XYZ file of C-alpha atoms in Angstrom:
550
model
C 27.156 32.199 20.740
C 24.681 29.385 19.120
C 27.249 29.456 15.865
C 30.158 29.337 18.096
C 28.623 26.602 20.531
C 27.863 23.935 17.636
C 31.331 24.768 16.083
C 33.209 23.550 19.078
C 30.778 20.529 19.944
C 31.309 19.160 16.012
C 34.861 19.753 16.291
C 35.230 18.086 19.396
C 33.585 15.239 18.368
C 35.508 15.246 15.182
C 38.805 15.127 17.833
C 37.261 12.408 19.419
C 36.807 10.384 15.983
C 40.056 10.768 15.119
C 42.135 10.297 18.267
C 40.058 7.438 18.325
C 41.197 6.591 14.666
C 45.072 6.902 15.679
C 45.827 9.518 13.296
C 46.874 12.934 12.850
C 44.389 16.009 13.275
C 45.820 17.544 9.942
C 43.729 17.752 6.351
C 45.315 14.789 4.703
C 44.264 12.028 7.800
C 41.273 13.540 8.143
C 40.168 12.877 4.200
C 41.612 9.663 4.481
C 39.635 8.215 7.471
C 36.718 10.012 6.291
C 37.431 8.118 3.102
C 37.534 4.729 4.236
C 34.715 5.152 6.498
C 32.212 6.442 4.273
C 33.216 5.589 0.351
C 34.903 3.609 -0.999
C 36.852 5.868 -3.623
C 40.593 6.848 -2.849
C 40.468 10.774 -2.444
C 44.273 12.500 -4.331
C 46.711 13.670 -0.960
C 46.618 17.663 -2.123
C 50.280 17.362 -1.678
C 50.194 15.618 -4.864
C 48.759 18.345 -6.753
C 51.311 21.110 -5.258
C 52.972 23.345 -7.981
C 56.471 21.425 -9.404
C 59.627 23.347 -9.969
C 59.682 23.607 -13.955
C 62.723 22.250 -16.008
C 63.818 23.576 -19.318
C 64.400 20.317 -21.208
C 63.954 19.852 -24.944
C 61.018 21.457 -26.995
C 59.190 18.184 -26.345
C 58.907 18.839 -23.027
C 55.330 18.707 -20.984
C 54.974 21.142 -18.263
C 52.234 20.154 -15.424
C 49.451 22.584 -15.045
C 48.692 22.327 -10.944
C 45.225 22.172 -9.786
C 44.572 25.740 -8.691
C 43.519 26.602 -4.747
C 39.260 27.155 -5.856
C 39.832 23.765 -7.802
C 40.676 22.028 -4.711
C 38.434 23.194 -2.719
C 36.081 22.078 -5.239
C 37.547 18.742 -5.205
C 37.351 18.595 -1.134
C 33.423 20.362 -1.816
C 32.498 16.848 -4.324
C 34.328 14.251 -1.588
C 32.038 15.956 1.148
C 29.243 15.542 -0.657
C 29.726 11.662 -1.902
C 30.790 10.684 1.301
C 27.269 12.754 2.823
C 25.460 10.687 0.524
C 26.865 6.812 2.005
C 26.368 8.073 5.764
C 23.511 5.853 7.575
C 23.754 7.870 10.859
C 23.672 11.298 12.688
C 27.311 10.409 14.299
C 28.934 9.845 10.845
C 26.787 13.536 9.514
C 28.409 15.465 12.476
C 31.759 14.499 11.731
C 31.766 15.270 8.250
C 29.880 18.923 9.216
C 32.809 19.511 12.098
C 35.369 18.715 8.946
C 33.102 21.165 6.819
C 33.281 23.397 9.991
C 37.858 23.084 9.722
C 38.871 23.114 6.347
C 36.526 27.265 6.018
C 34.014 25.125 3.782
C 30.742 26.278 5.143
C 29.410 27.626 2.593
C 25.780 26.809 0.585
C 27.093 23.619 -1.042
C 28.019 21.192 1.257
C 25.421 22.273 3.331
C 22.935 22.132 1.500
C 22.840 18.023 1.144
C 23.927 17.919 5.072
C 20.761 19.401 5.635
C 19.239 17.140 3.075
C 20.860 13.916 4.775
C 19.471 15.098 7.640
C 15.898 14.998 6.726
C 16.525 11.818 5.273
C 17.473 10.202 8.294
C 14.019 12.030 10.579
C 16.310 14.090 12.581
C 13.252 16.754 12.861
C 14.007 19.871 10.889
C 13.244 23.121 13.466
C 16.623 21.432 15.068
C 19.717 20.634 13.606
C 18.786 21.193 10.368
C 17.623 24.703 10.976
C 20.473 25.658 12.880
C 23.248 24.351 10.039
C 21.233 26.593 7.967
C 20.919 29.870 10.358
C 24.666 29.217 10.410
C 24.964 31.338 6.852
C 25.302 34.440 6.089
C 23.943 34.467 2.093
C 21.968 30.938 1.276
C 21.687 30.555 -1.738
C 17.932 28.948 -3.264
C 19.071 24.867 -2.769
C 20.032 25.394 0.497
C 16.516 27.441 1.016
C 14.714 24.960 -0.804
C 16.056 22.119 1.064
C 14.584 23.778 4.553
C 11.821 24.251 2.637
C 11.580 20.858 1.547
C 11.913 19.455 5.181
C 9.332 20.908 6.699
C 6.775 19.854 3.256
C 7.934 16.687 4.232
C 7.734 16.209 8.049
C 5.773 19.040 8.665
C 4.702 21.287 9.772
C 3.759 21.932 6.358
C 2.685 25.621 6.625
C 6.315 26.273 7.937
C 7.952 25.578 4.413
C 5.222 28.362 3.336
C 6.461 30.730 5.499
C 10.144 29.867 4.442
C 9.350 30.540 0.649
C 7.904 33.709 1.600
C 10.969 34.672 3.503
C 13.179 33.750 0.845
C 10.940 35.659 -1.707
C 11.225 38.419 0.539
C 14.483 38.490 0.675
C 15.038 38.755 -2.368
C 16.403 35.235 -3.365
C 14.754 33.724 -6.467
C 12.930 30.374 -5.969
C 14.026 27.487 -9.069
C 12.318 24.327 -9.414
C 13.540 21.991 -6.919
C 11.444 24.613 -4.732
C 8.251 24.620 -6.567
C 8.405 20.666 -6.666
C 8.674 19.804 -2.606
C 5.914 22.537 -2.239
C 3.634 20.929 -4.544
C 4.132 18.147 -3.834
C 3.514 19.010 -0.399
C 0.072 20.806 -1.067
C -1.039 17.299 -2.561
C -0.059 15.190 0.423
C -2.680 18.193 1.998
C -4.828 17.896 -0.508
C -4.787 22.115 -0.202
C -5.813 22.587 -4.244
C -6.212 26.035 -2.115
C -2.747 27.119 -1.817
C -1.682 24.698 -4.714
C -3.090 27.170 -7.346
C -1.460 29.758 -5.595
C 2.146 28.649 -6.430
C 1.556 27.810 -9.553
C 0.351 31.184 -10.095
C 3.886 31.775 -8.841
C 5.219 29.600 -11.743
C 3.497 32.265 -14.522
C 4.394 35.230 -12.634
C 7.932 34.261 -11.321
C 8.476 33.115 -15.528
C 10.739 30.820 -16.043
C 8.988 27.582 -15.226
C 6.169 27.297 -17.614
C 8.253 24.708 -19.652
C 9.949 22.904 -16.653
C 8.940 19.638 -17.386
C 9.727 18.792 -13.336
C 7.870 21.490 -12.517
C 4.591 20.865 -14.984
C 5.145 16.486 -13.689
C 4.863 17.633 -9.739
C 2.110 19.850 -10.764
C -0.407 17.293 -12.487
C 0.785 15.109 -9.122
C -0.738 17.353 -6.491
C -4.139 18.230 -8.499
C -4.584 14.367 -9.070
C -4.147 14.238 -5.860
C -6.499 16.719 -5.474
C -9.248 15.419 -7.391
C -8.890 18.022 -10.011
C -8.302 16.385 -12.635
C -9.754 18.914 -15.268
C -6.781 21.071 -14.061
C -4.636 18.325 -13.986
C -5.450 17.406 -17.773
C -4.701 21.526 -18.645
C -1.550 21.641 -16.981
C -0.583 18.305 -19.570
C -2.281 19.656 -22.507
C -0.223 23.260 -22.002
C 3.555 21.932 -21.690
C 5.641 22.316 -24.323
C 7.710 18.936 -23.511
C 6.222 15.927 -21.693
C 7.817 12.540 -20.566
C 6.433 8.611 -19.754
C 6.128 10.438 -16.522
C 3.331 13.290 -17.779
C 1.886 10.666 -19.632
C 1.849 7.564 -17.380
C 0.321 10.124 -14.016
C -2.691 11.055 -15.864
C -3.325 7.545 -17.313
C -3.781 5.973 -13.787
C -5.563 9.109 -12.842
C -8.526 8.950 -15.430
C -7.919 4.683 -14.837
C -8.273 5.231 -11.116
C -11.637 7.926 -11.793
C -13.315 4.741 -13.683
C -12.773 7.104 -17.216
C -11.113 3.693 -18.932
C -11.977 5.649 -22.581
C -9.909 8.641 -21.631
C -7.174 6.707 -20.247
C -7.331 4.095 -23.575
C -6.808 7.824 -25.559
C -3.991 9.129 -23.404
C -2.103 5.887 -24.059
C -2.498 5.369 -28.050
C -1.039 8.658 -27.620
C 2.214 7.671 -25.856
C 4.824 7.975 -27.870
C 6.723 5.643 -25.980
C 5.052 3.026 -24.146
C 7.349 1.168 -21.366
C 6.513 -1.199 -19.073
C 4.880 0.923 -16.163
C 2.302 2.479 -18.976
C 1.474 -0.928 -19.735
C 0.568 -2.399 -16.326
C -1.299 0.754 -15.468
C -3.878 -0.111 -18.311
C -3.390 -3.489 -17.504
C -4.520 -2.780 -13.667
C -7.195 0.027 -15.004
C -9.186 -2.677 -16.815
C -8.838 -5.497 -14.363
C -9.673 -2.897 -11.265
C -12.950 -1.283 -13.472
C -14.376 -4.747 -14.267
C -12.984 -4.790 -18.146
C -11.154 -8.667 -17.172
C -11.239 -8.427 -20.934
C -10.027 -5.471 -22.200
C -7.546 -6.424 -19.365
C -6.035 -9.403 -21.041
C -6.092 -8.039 -24.685
C -4.331 -5.337 -23.423
C -1.761 -8.129 -21.589
C -1.295 -9.662 -25.174
C -0.534 -6.383 -27.046
C 1.982 -6.327 -24.503
C 3.944 -9.490 -24.643
C 3.648 -9.404 -28.314
C 5.286 -5.556 -27.919
C 7.906 -7.503 -26.219
C 7.633 -5.360 -23.375
C 9.472 -6.885 -20.373
C 6.326 -7.528 -17.439
C 6.676 -7.555 -13.598
C 5.122 -8.718 -10.626
C 2.739 -5.866 -10.661
C 1.249 -6.082 -14.177
C 1.032 -10.179 -13.578
C -1.146 -9.727 -10.541
C -3.499 -6.991 -12.785
C -4.050 -9.628 -15.212
C -4.099 -12.806 -12.734
C -7.296 -10.574 -11.462
C -8.664 -10.352 -14.293
C -8.171 -14.074 -15.075
C -10.378 -14.365 -11.702
C -13.191 -12.085 -12.757
C -13.796 -13.418 -16.144
C -13.810 -17.073 -14.569
C -10.781 -18.486 -17.219
C -8.564 -20.948 -16.117
C -7.237 -21.470 -19.046
C -6.159 -17.914 -19.707
C -4.733 -17.895 -15.968
C -2.896 -20.697 -16.698
C -1.063 -19.149 -19.323
C -0.636 -16.266 -17.561
C 0.947 -18.149 -15.219
C 3.409 -19.522 -17.504
C 3.991 -16.070 -18.538
C 5.349 -15.461 -14.848
C 7.352 -18.136 -14.134
C 9.065 -17.517 -18.328
C 10.062 -13.603 -16.722
C 11.390 -15.570 -13.036
C 7.992 -15.009 -11.290
C 7.048 -18.404 -10.778
C 4.152 -18.882 -7.345
C 6.835 -21.341 -5.415
C 9.210 -18.505 -5.840
C 7.447 -15.382 -5.704
C 4.863 -14.899 -3.093
C 3.309 -12.029 -4.551
C 2.150 -13.723 -8.131
C 1.363 -17.103 -5.545
C -1.022 -15.247 -3.622
C -2.742 -14.219 -6.368
C -2.827 -17.321 -8.399
C -4.588 -19.410 -5.825
C -6.615 -16.157 -5.075
C -7.538 -17.348 -9.074
C -7.877 -20.512 -8.661
C -10.160 -20.280 -5.652
C -12.474 -17.654 -7.954
C -12.512 -20.281 -10.549
C -13.980 -23.252 -8.273
C -10.916 -25.185 -8.670
C -9.549 -25.093 -4.700
C -7.463 -28.243 -5.286
C -5.397 -26.129 -8.216
C -5.039 -23.733 -5.072
C -3.911 -25.947 -2.753
C -1.302 -27.485 -4.236
C 0.050 -23.607 -5.136
C -0.089 -22.672 -1.747
C 1.502 -25.989 -0.027
C 4.200 -25.121 -2.576
C 5.013 -21.819 -2.097
C 8.817 -21.549 0.100
C 7.315 -18.238 1.427
C 3.440 -17.364 2.487
C 2.656 -13.978 4.023
C -0.692 -12.753 5.358
C -3.082 -12.697 1.865
C -1.899 -16.059 0.435
C -3.353 -17.594 4.075
C -6.573 -15.624 3.950
C -7.140 -16.551 0.145
C -6.625 -19.949 0.928
C -8.918 -19.667 3.772
C -11.638 -17.776 1.543
C -10.866 -20.151 -1.394
C -11.914 -23.144 0.955
C -14.626 -20.921 2.386
C -16.328 -20.293 -0.972
C -16.761 -23.577 -1.820
C -17.117 -25.629 1.235
C -16.964 -29.401 0.495
C -17.291 -29.613 -3.282
C -16.763 -33.900 -2.724
C -20.296 -34.343 -1.921
C -21.784 -36.380 -4.215
C -25.455 -34.331 -4.042
C -22.850 -30.849 -4.091
C -24.971 -29.619 -7.376
C -28.202 -30.702 -6.363
C -27.956 -28.265 -2.891
C -26.387 -25.846 -4.768
C -28.877 -25.732 -6.756
C -31.628 -26.159 -3.531
C -29.726 -23.157 -2.000
C -30.160 -20.779 -4.722
C -33.640 -21.996 -5.331
C -34.349 -20.788 -1.349
C -32.365 -17.681 -1.552
C -34.258 -16.065 -4.483
C -37.914 -16.811 -2.404
C -36.354 -15.113 0.588
C -35.197 -12.162 -1.388
C -38.761 -12.175 -2.475
C -39.881 -11.472 0.331
C -37.393 -8.935 1.470
C -33.972 -11.220 2.620
C -30.606 -9.203 2.030
C -27.570 -10.647 2.918
C -25.765 -9.135 5.842
C -22.239 -8.746 4.720
C -21.358 -7.307 7.795
C -21.250 -10.975 9.067
C -18.371 -11.480 6.644
C -14.607 -9.972 8.354
C -12.570 -10.422 5.584
C -11.003 -6.992 2.820
C -12.859 -8.868 0.048
C -15.687 -7.303 -2.465
C -19.372 -7.086 -1.458
C -19.890 -9.891 -3.924
C -17.586 -12.536 -2.620
C -18.579 -11.626 0.484
C -22.166 -12.753 -0.628
C -20.605 -15.760 -1.754
C -19.031 -16.770 1.030
C -22.305 -16.399 3.018
C -24.472 -18.478 0.943
C -21.834 -21.135 1.404
C -21.901 -21.230 4.989
C -22.003 -24.729 6.856
C -25.923 -24.833 8.298
C -27.161 -23.148 5.068
C -25.770 -25.641 3.109
C -27.370 -27.908 5.679
C -30.972 -26.648 5.891
C -30.455 -27.103 1.832
C -29.480 -30.725 2.003
C -32.348 -31.192 4.440
C -34.887 -29.733 1.967
C -33.913 -31.731 -0.701
C -33.632 -34.779 0.637
C -37.310 -34.544 2.835
C -39.463 -32.862 0.133
C -40.813 -36.235 -1.195
C -40.912 -38.425 2.183
C -41.537 -36.562 4.520
C -42.572 -33.020 3.931
C -43.438 -31.364 7.317
C -40.483 -32.279 9.410
C -38.404 -29.996 11.736
C -34.912 -29.881 9.729
C -32.177 -29.964 12.448
C -28.764 -28.671 12.395
C -25.623 -28.850 14.614
C -22.292 -27.511 14.397
C -19.333 -25.907 16.802
C -19.640 -22.838 15.744
C -21.591 -19.975 17.291
C -24.110 -19.264 14.435
C -23.285 -15.639 12.423
C -25.986 -12.750 12.339
C -26.635 -13.401 8.361
C -27.619 -16.643 9.621
C -29.847 -16.193 12.100
C -31.783 -13.897 9.756
C -31.050 -16.497 6.940
C -33.205 -19.318 8.846
C -35.834 -17.434 11.105
C -37.183 -16.347 7.214
C -36.396 -19.593 5.378
C -39.364 -20.611 8.498
C -41.245 -18.782 7.190
C -41.256 -19.126 3.405
C -40.992 -23.119 4.248
C -43.405 -23.382 6.581
C -40.512 -25.822 8.740
C -39.432 -26.186 11.740
C -35.740 -25.869 11.775
C -33.131 -25.799 15.463
C -29.854 -24.794 15.133
C -27.316 -25.936 18.160
C -24.439 -24.232 17.718
C -21.691 -23.899 20.587
C -24.050 -21.206 22.815
C -27.327 -22.981 22.941
C -30.688 -24.033 20.908
C -32.625 -22.012 18.195
C -35.815 -22.657 17.534
C -37.104 -21.290 14.421
C -40.483 -21.588 13.854
C -42.545 -19.276 11.285
C -40.028 -16.506 10.791
C -39.460 -16.209 14.532
C -36.991 -17.527 16.906
C -37.407 -18.586 20.471
C -34.249 -16.612 21.383
C -36.062 -13.443 21.094
C -33.755 -12.810 17.899
C -30.976 -12.181 20.132
C -28.857 -11.021 17.142
C -30.998 -7.761 16.800
C -30.783 -6.655 20.693
C -28.396 -5.206 22.605
C -26.334 -6.603 25.002
C -28.783 -5.199 27.918
C -31.161 -7.736 26.714
C -28.555 -10.661 27.144
C -30.353 -11.281 30.922
C -33.882 -11.046 29.851
C -32.911 -13.777 27.150
C -31.143 -15.986 29.510
C -33.618 -15.409 32.066
C -35.786 -16.919 28.696
C -33.790 -19.751 28.137
C -33.323 -20.804 31.697
C -37.039 -20.864 31.869
C -37.620 -22.934 28.252
C -35.314 -25.498 29.961
C -37.003 -25.896 32.837
C -40.539 -26.171 30.833
C -39.038 -28.593 28.662
C -37.718 -30.680 31.843
C -41.161 -30.358 32.887
C -42.619 -32.284 29.738
C -40.260 -34.956 29.997
C -40.979 -35.855 33.644
C -44.959 -35.675 33.110
C -44.162 -37.625 30.111
C -41.914 -39.969 31.951
C -44.798 -40.486 34.576
C -47.338 -41.558 31.966
C -45.186 -44.017 30.619
C -44.847 -45.154 33.892
C -48.436 -45.569 34.956
C -49.591 -46.653 31.786
C -46.908 -49.938 32.473
C -48.475 -50.710 35.508
C -52.572 -50.268 34.250
C -51.057 -53.105 31.819
C-alpha cells in the first residue's frame, strides 16, 4: 500500500511538472525537459539509437551496431545519476524519482545516489530515504551503505549499527564505504569501544586490511577518540599509504605537542605537499616553537611548494611569538606575491594586525587595518587588543612609566598578588591577558604618580580619575599597592570614589561581595558622604568664626 501511494504521489508530481512545461509524457520529452532543468549535457534521443535496416554494398560497407536494450538502460541510469548530482531542491529529486519509477529503474544504482542526495539536503533519514530503501526487495551493499551513512551523519548513530547488523544477518557483505561511514560516526561520538569492534570486523570478514580508504578513516577514528598509539599501529601495518595517511598522523602528533614524532613522520613522507608542510609550520607555531616554524617555512619556499592563507597565518603567528618584525615583513611580501596581501585577504590581514600589535608597532597594525577592504570580528578584536596592550606610546615618559610599573608589579607579586585573568573578556592566551591588564589606564596612572612624586612628595595622596568602572583586577592591584607603597590612593570611576588605604578600600572590598551585600555598601557610602559633608560644614563654620574674630 505504501509503495503504491509513493508511486502515485511521485508520478502525479512528475505529470504536473510536465504539464507546466507544456511537453508530452513520453520518454523523449520527459528526459529532454529534465536535462534542460538539471543538466548542461544533452541526452541522446533513444529513437536515434534504434537498429537501422541493413543494406548490402561493396566490401568496404560499414555495419552499424545498435545499442542493446541493456546498454540503453545503462545510459539512462548514468544520465539520471548525473541529473541527481545537480539537484539542489527536494522537488527536483522527487521529479527524478518519479521518472525512475516510471521507467522501471527502481533498482540499487539510481536509488543509492537518490538516498545520498536526500541526506545531503538534510532530509530526515527515517522519512523519505527510508521509504525509498524499503521499495527495493534485494538491496545491494551500496544501497545499505547509503542508508547507514545517512544515520551516521544525521543520527541516531545507533541506528546505523543496527542497519549494519541487519545487513550482515541478511547475507549482504559490506564494502569499504560501509566501514568508512561507521568509523567516521564512531569518531564523531568518541566511541572507541565500538570503533574497535568494527576494526575487528574488517579483519574477520577479510579483504579490508589492505584497503587504503578504510585504513585512513580508521586512523582518523582513533585520533579523534584520543588513542594516538592505536592510530600509529594502524598506520605502521598499512601495506599502502598516501599523503592523507601521513598528514593525519602528523597533525595528530602536532596537536598532542609531540613535534619530534611529527618531524620524524614528515621526514619519511615521500612526496611533501602543501598540506603536509602547513601541518608542520602551524604545529611548530602552536607549540611555542616559532624559530622552527620559520625555518620550516623557509624550507617550504626553497622546495618550491606553493602556500595558502592557512600556512601564512601559521608563520605570521610565529613571527608574533618571536616579536620579529623583520621576518614578519618578509612573510608579508611572500603573501603578497601569492595574491594573499592584507588589503585583499581578511584572514592574512587580521593575522598581520595581531603580529604588528604584539611586536609593539601599533601604527603599522593600524595602517593595515585602515587599508583592508573587508574586516571581520577578528580584525577589529586584534586592533582593539593592540591598542589596549600598548596604550599611549607617544608619552615622553612612556619607557620610565613602564619600568616603574614593572618594579611595582614585582613587589606586589612578592606579597602574593596574582593577576585576575577573568577581568579580560577576550578569547586570547593567558600571557596576552596579563599584558593587557598591566596596560590598564589606572595602573599606568599610578605608576606615573609614583614616578613623579617619589623625590618631591613621597607621602602625598595619589588621585586618579577615569570615566569607566574600575575592573576587579585593578581594584585588587590598588589595594595591594596602597599597602606596599604606604600611599593613599583615590580612584574615581563612573560609579563612586574608591579610597585605598593600608591594603583596604572604603567600599569594603566591594568586588569580593555578593549582590546581597550591595545595599550595605550603598549605606556605607551614604554615611561616608554624610560624614564628609559634616566635616566640610564644620570647617566652613570655623573659617567664618575666625574671620569674625579678626
